[in-house]
Tab-separated table of C-alpha atoms in Angstrom:
chain	number	residue	atom	x	y	z
A	379	MET	CA	0.170	0.016	0.006
A	380	SER	CA	1.138	3.235	-0.831
A	381	SER	CA	1.883	6.039	1.546
A	382	ALA	CA	-0.901	8.170	-1.077
A	383	HIS	CA	-4.050	5.521	0.027
A	384	LYS	CA	-5.503	6.828	3.018
A	385	LYS	CA	-8.191	5.125	5.186
A	386	VAL	CA	-11.643	5.740	4.645
A	387	ILE	CA	-15.425	4.590	4.894
A	388	VAL	CA	-17.342	4.402	2.196
A	389	ARG	CA	-21.231	4.467	3.010
A	390	ARG	CA	-23.764	3.578	-0.109
A	391	LEU	CA	-27.142	4.401	-0.806
A	392	THR	CA	-28.345	1.909	1.371
A	393	ASN	CA	-26.886	2.586	4.589
A	394	GLU	CA	-24.269	0.094	4.341
A	395	THR	CA	-20.484	0.698	5.197
A	396	LEU	CA	-17.255	-0.528	3.100
A	397	PRO	CA	-13.587	-0.029	5.040
A	398	GLY	CA	-10.776	0.454	3.113
A	399	TYR	CA	-8.316	2.377	1.427
A	400	LEU	CA	-8.626	5.573	-1.298
A	401	PRO	CA	-5.890	8.312	-2.611
A	402	LEU	CA	-6.840	11.959	-1.523
A	403	ALA	CA	-7.816	12.918	-4.699
A	404	GLY	CA	-7.850	11.498	-8.468
A	405	PHE	CA	-9.690	8.007	-7.913
A	406	VAL	CA	-12.660	8.763	-9.917
A	407	ARG	CA	-12.329	6.808	-13.293
A	408	ASN	CA	-15.755	6.598	-15.453
A	409	HIS	CA	-17.873	7.037	-12.623
A	410	THR	CA	-16.796	4.746	-10.473
A	411	ILE	CA	-14.217	4.029	-7.730
A	412	ASP	CA	-11.575	1.102	-7.050
A	413	LEU	CA	-11.591	0.671	-3.171
A	414	LEU	CA	-8.683	-1.182	-1.860
A	415	ASP	CA	-10.339	-3.091	0.839
A	416	LEU	CA	-8.824	-4.354	4.404
A	417	SER	CA	-8.099	-7.781	2.935
A	418	GLY	CA	-6.087	-6.326	-0.453
A	419	ARG	CA	-8.818	-6.749	-2.694
A	420	VAL	CA	-9.886	-4.030	-5.347
A	421	ILE	CA	-13.768	-3.466	-5.503
A	422	PRO	CA	-15.105	-1.394	-7.901
A	423	LEU	CA	-17.911	0.767	-6.751
A	424	ALA	CA	-20.341	2.931	-8.959
A	425	LEU	CA	-20.500	6.321	-7.554
A	426	ASN	CA	-24.564	6.311	-8.263
A	427	ASP	CA	-24.623	4.125	-5.232
A	428	ILE	CA	-22.779	5.775	-2.735
A	429	LYS	CA	-23.481	8.445	-0.443
A	430	HIS	CA	-20.251	9.864	0.830
A	431	ILE	CA	-16.531	8.739	1.382
A	432	CYS	CA	-15.014	9.757	5.001
A	433	TYR	CA	-11.600	9.761	5.371
A	434	VAL	CA	-10.858	8.875	8.864
A	435	ARG	CA	-8.241	8.209	11.442
A	436	GLU	CA	-9.433	5.047	12.637
A	437	PHE	CA	-11.938	2.499	11.160
A	438	ASN	CA	-13.783	1.395	13.787
A	439	LEU	CA	-15.342	-1.925	12.806
A	440	ASN	CA	-17.246	-2.796	16.513
A	441	ASP	CA	-19.131	0.168	15.453
A	442	THR	CA	-21.613	-0.733	12.706
A	443	SER	CA	-24.169	2.185	13.133
A	444	ASN	CA	-21.979	4.981	12.992
A	445	PRO	CA	-17.884	3.614	12.365
A	446	GLU	CA	-17.070	7.234	10.694
A	447	ARG	CA	-18.430	8.862	14.001
A	448	LEU	CA	-19.929	11.380	12.111
A	449	THR	CA	-21.571	12.950	15.000
A	450	ARG	CA	-22.241	16.551	14.328
A	451	ARG	CA	-23.213	17.026	10.769
A	452	THR	CA	-23.722	20.884	11.028
A	453	PHE	CA	-22.059	24.132	12.422
A	454	LEU	CA	-22.731	25.145	15.704
A	455	ALA	CA	-21.672	28.892	14.755
A	456	LYS	CA	-19.771	30.379	11.683
A	457	PRO	CA	-16.444	28.608	11.302
A	458	ARG	CA	-13.698	30.510	11.618
A	459	THR	CA	-11.368	28.729	8.419
A	460	GLU	CA	-11.123	30.034	5.662
A	461	GLY	CA	-13.907	28.293	2.909
A	462	LEU	CA	-17.110	27.980	1.153
A	463	TRP	CA	-20.006	27.092	3.682
A	464	LEU	CA	-22.063	24.689	1.870
A	465	ARG	CA	-25.306	22.730	3.050
A	466	LEU	CA	-25.782	19.532	0.966
A	467	THR	CA	-29.323	17.225	0.810
A	468	PHE	CA	-28.669	13.887	0.119
A	469	ARG	CA	-30.937	11.774	-2.117
A	470	SER	CA	-32.203	9.957	1.110
A	471	GLY	CA	-33.034	13.541	2.671
A	472	ASP	CA	-29.866	13.765	5.355
A	473	LEU	CA	-28.391	17.281	5.776
A	474	LEU	CA	-24.872	17.579	5.501
A	475	GLU	CA	-22.964	20.836	5.945
A	476	GLY	CA	-18.967	21.389	5.527
A	477	LEU	CA	-16.575	23.942	4.107
A	478	ALA	CA	-15.244	23.499	0.602
A	479	PRO	CA	-11.846	24.843	-0.157
A	480	ILE	CA	-11.644	28.695	-1.850
A	481	ASP	CA	-9.536	26.954	-5.167
A	482	LEU	CA	-9.372	25.462	-8.714
A	483	THR	CA	-10.277	22.186	-7.075
A	484	LEU	CA	-13.819	22.752	-5.992
A	485	THR	CA	-14.555	23.675	-10.059
A	486	ASP	CA	-12.315	20.842	-11.264
A	487	ASP	CA	-14.339	18.401	-8.995
A	488	LEU	CA	-17.475	19.723	-10.550
A	489	ILE	CA	-16.349	19.939	-14.210
A	490	HIS	CA	-15.547	16.333	-14.213
A	491	ASP	CA	-18.987	15.699	-12.830
A	492	ALA	CA	-17.145	13.569	-9.692
A	493	GLY	CA	-18.232	15.477	-6.543
A	494	LEU	CA	-17.122	17.810	-3.699
A	495	GLN	CA	-14.403	17.552	-1.258
A	496	LEU	CA	-15.811	19.048	2.361
A	497	THR	CA	-14.180	19.628	5.610
A	498	PRO	CA	-17.067	18.559	8.145
A	499	PRO	CA	-17.705	20.346	11.014
A	500	ASP	CA	-16.106	18.519	13.668
A	501	VAL	CA	-12.698	18.144	12.415
A	502	ARG	CA	-11.417	16.581	15.958
A	503	SER	CA	-13.983	13.849	15.177
A	504	ASN	CA	-12.881	10.295	13.795
A	505	THR	CA	-14.056	11.850	10.133
A	506	GLN	CA	-10.832	14.413	8.564
A	507	ARG	CA	-12.389	15.034	5.270
A	508	ILE	CA	-15.658	13.944	3.446
A	509	PHE	CA	-16.246	13.392	-0.256
A	510	VAL	CA	-19.529	13.619	-1.855
A	511	PRO	CA	-20.443	12.549	-5.344
A	512	ARG	CA	-22.533	14.680	-7.128
A	513	THR	CA	-24.982	12.253	-8.188
A	514	SER	CA	-25.919	11.674	-4.000
A	515	ILE	CA	-26.763	15.380	-3.712
A	516	THR	CA	-30.450	16.702	-4.367
A	517	GLU	CA	-29.833	20.159	-3.085
A	518	LEU	CA	-26.600	22.472	-2.732
A	519	GLN	CA	-26.582	25.428	-0.862
A	520	LEU	CA	-24.145	28.063	-0.302
A	521	LEU	CA	-24.039	29.404	3.137
A	522	ALA	CA	-21.410	31.735	3.560
A	523	VAL	CA	-18.166	32.701	1.768
A	524	ILE	CA	-15.730	32.662	4.723
A	525	THR	CA	-11.732	34.745	4.013
A	526	SER	CA	-9.479	35.660	6.432
A	527	PRO	CA	-10.046	39.116	7.927
A	528	SER	CA	-8.829	41.908	5.531
A	529	ARG	CA	-6.056	44.345	7.415
A	530	ARG	CA	-7.707	47.649	8.132
A	531	LYS	CA	-5.534	50.614	6.609
A	532	PRO	CA	-4.254	53.252	8.930
A	533	LEU	CA	-5.968	56.432	9.493
A	534	PRO	CA	-4.432	59.440	7.831
A	535	ALA	CA	-2.573	61.579	9.928
A	536	SER	CA	-4.917	64.486	11.433
A	537	SER	CA	-3.666	68.003	9.776
A	538	VAL	CA	-4.231	69.819	13.249
A	539	PRO	CA	-1.229	70.179	15.478
A	540	SER	CA	-0.996	68.382	18.609
A	541	LEU	CA	0.077	69.746	21.769
A	542	GLN	CA	2.228	66.164	22.284
A	543	GLU	CA	4.863	67.135	20.028
A	544	ASP	CA	5.388	70.365	21.662
A	545	LEU	CA	6.467	68.705	24.913
A	546	PHE	CA	9.784	67.221	24.181
A	547	THR	CA	10.807	69.566	21.671
A	548	ASN	CA	12.528	72.247	24.645
A	549	LEU	CA	14.387	69.642	26.499
A	550	ILE	CA	16.879	70.773	28.903
A	551	PRO	CA	20.726	69.839	27.867
A	552	PRO	CA	21.966	66.894	29.116
A	553	ASN	CA	24.948	68.279	30.863
A	554	THR	CA	23.274	70.755	32.815
A	555	ARG	CA	22.143	70.514	36.541
A	556	PRO	CA	18.923	70.786	38.137
A	557	ASN	CA	18.885	72.943	41.408
């Protein structure tokens, strides 16, 4: 297994989960993915059957209902990280919010009809990144564009002379002694 393959849990539209390994990008070919399962076999999966792919820290195989540990599906407040704050509605009616990067990878994935790479609301959970195929999305809402705060320009210097400048102009020479 190359170091480019990461741990994933593929959730199908039937709610079945499949653990395995996938690269971070470029894994969609002809609307299918080739999942390397835990026994070393390559399993072809059609994108039409996949709800989402979660890149995870641990597989959690003993948890059959939620191995990706994706508990919080929406942000509690406005995110602080830069990105496009998106709300997705799946074909099953579930909602998921996430941050998409503000760069060309977003448009590349949509042009090639693959899907979206999102950062989940809780990055401290088991799920680090989510890939959502375009075929499983019924509605996509852009909630906000979050950028870094711009620096404020300094205020122009006032044209009114201040009294503070005169405080230090008439100093006593250093070699004179006070009485």
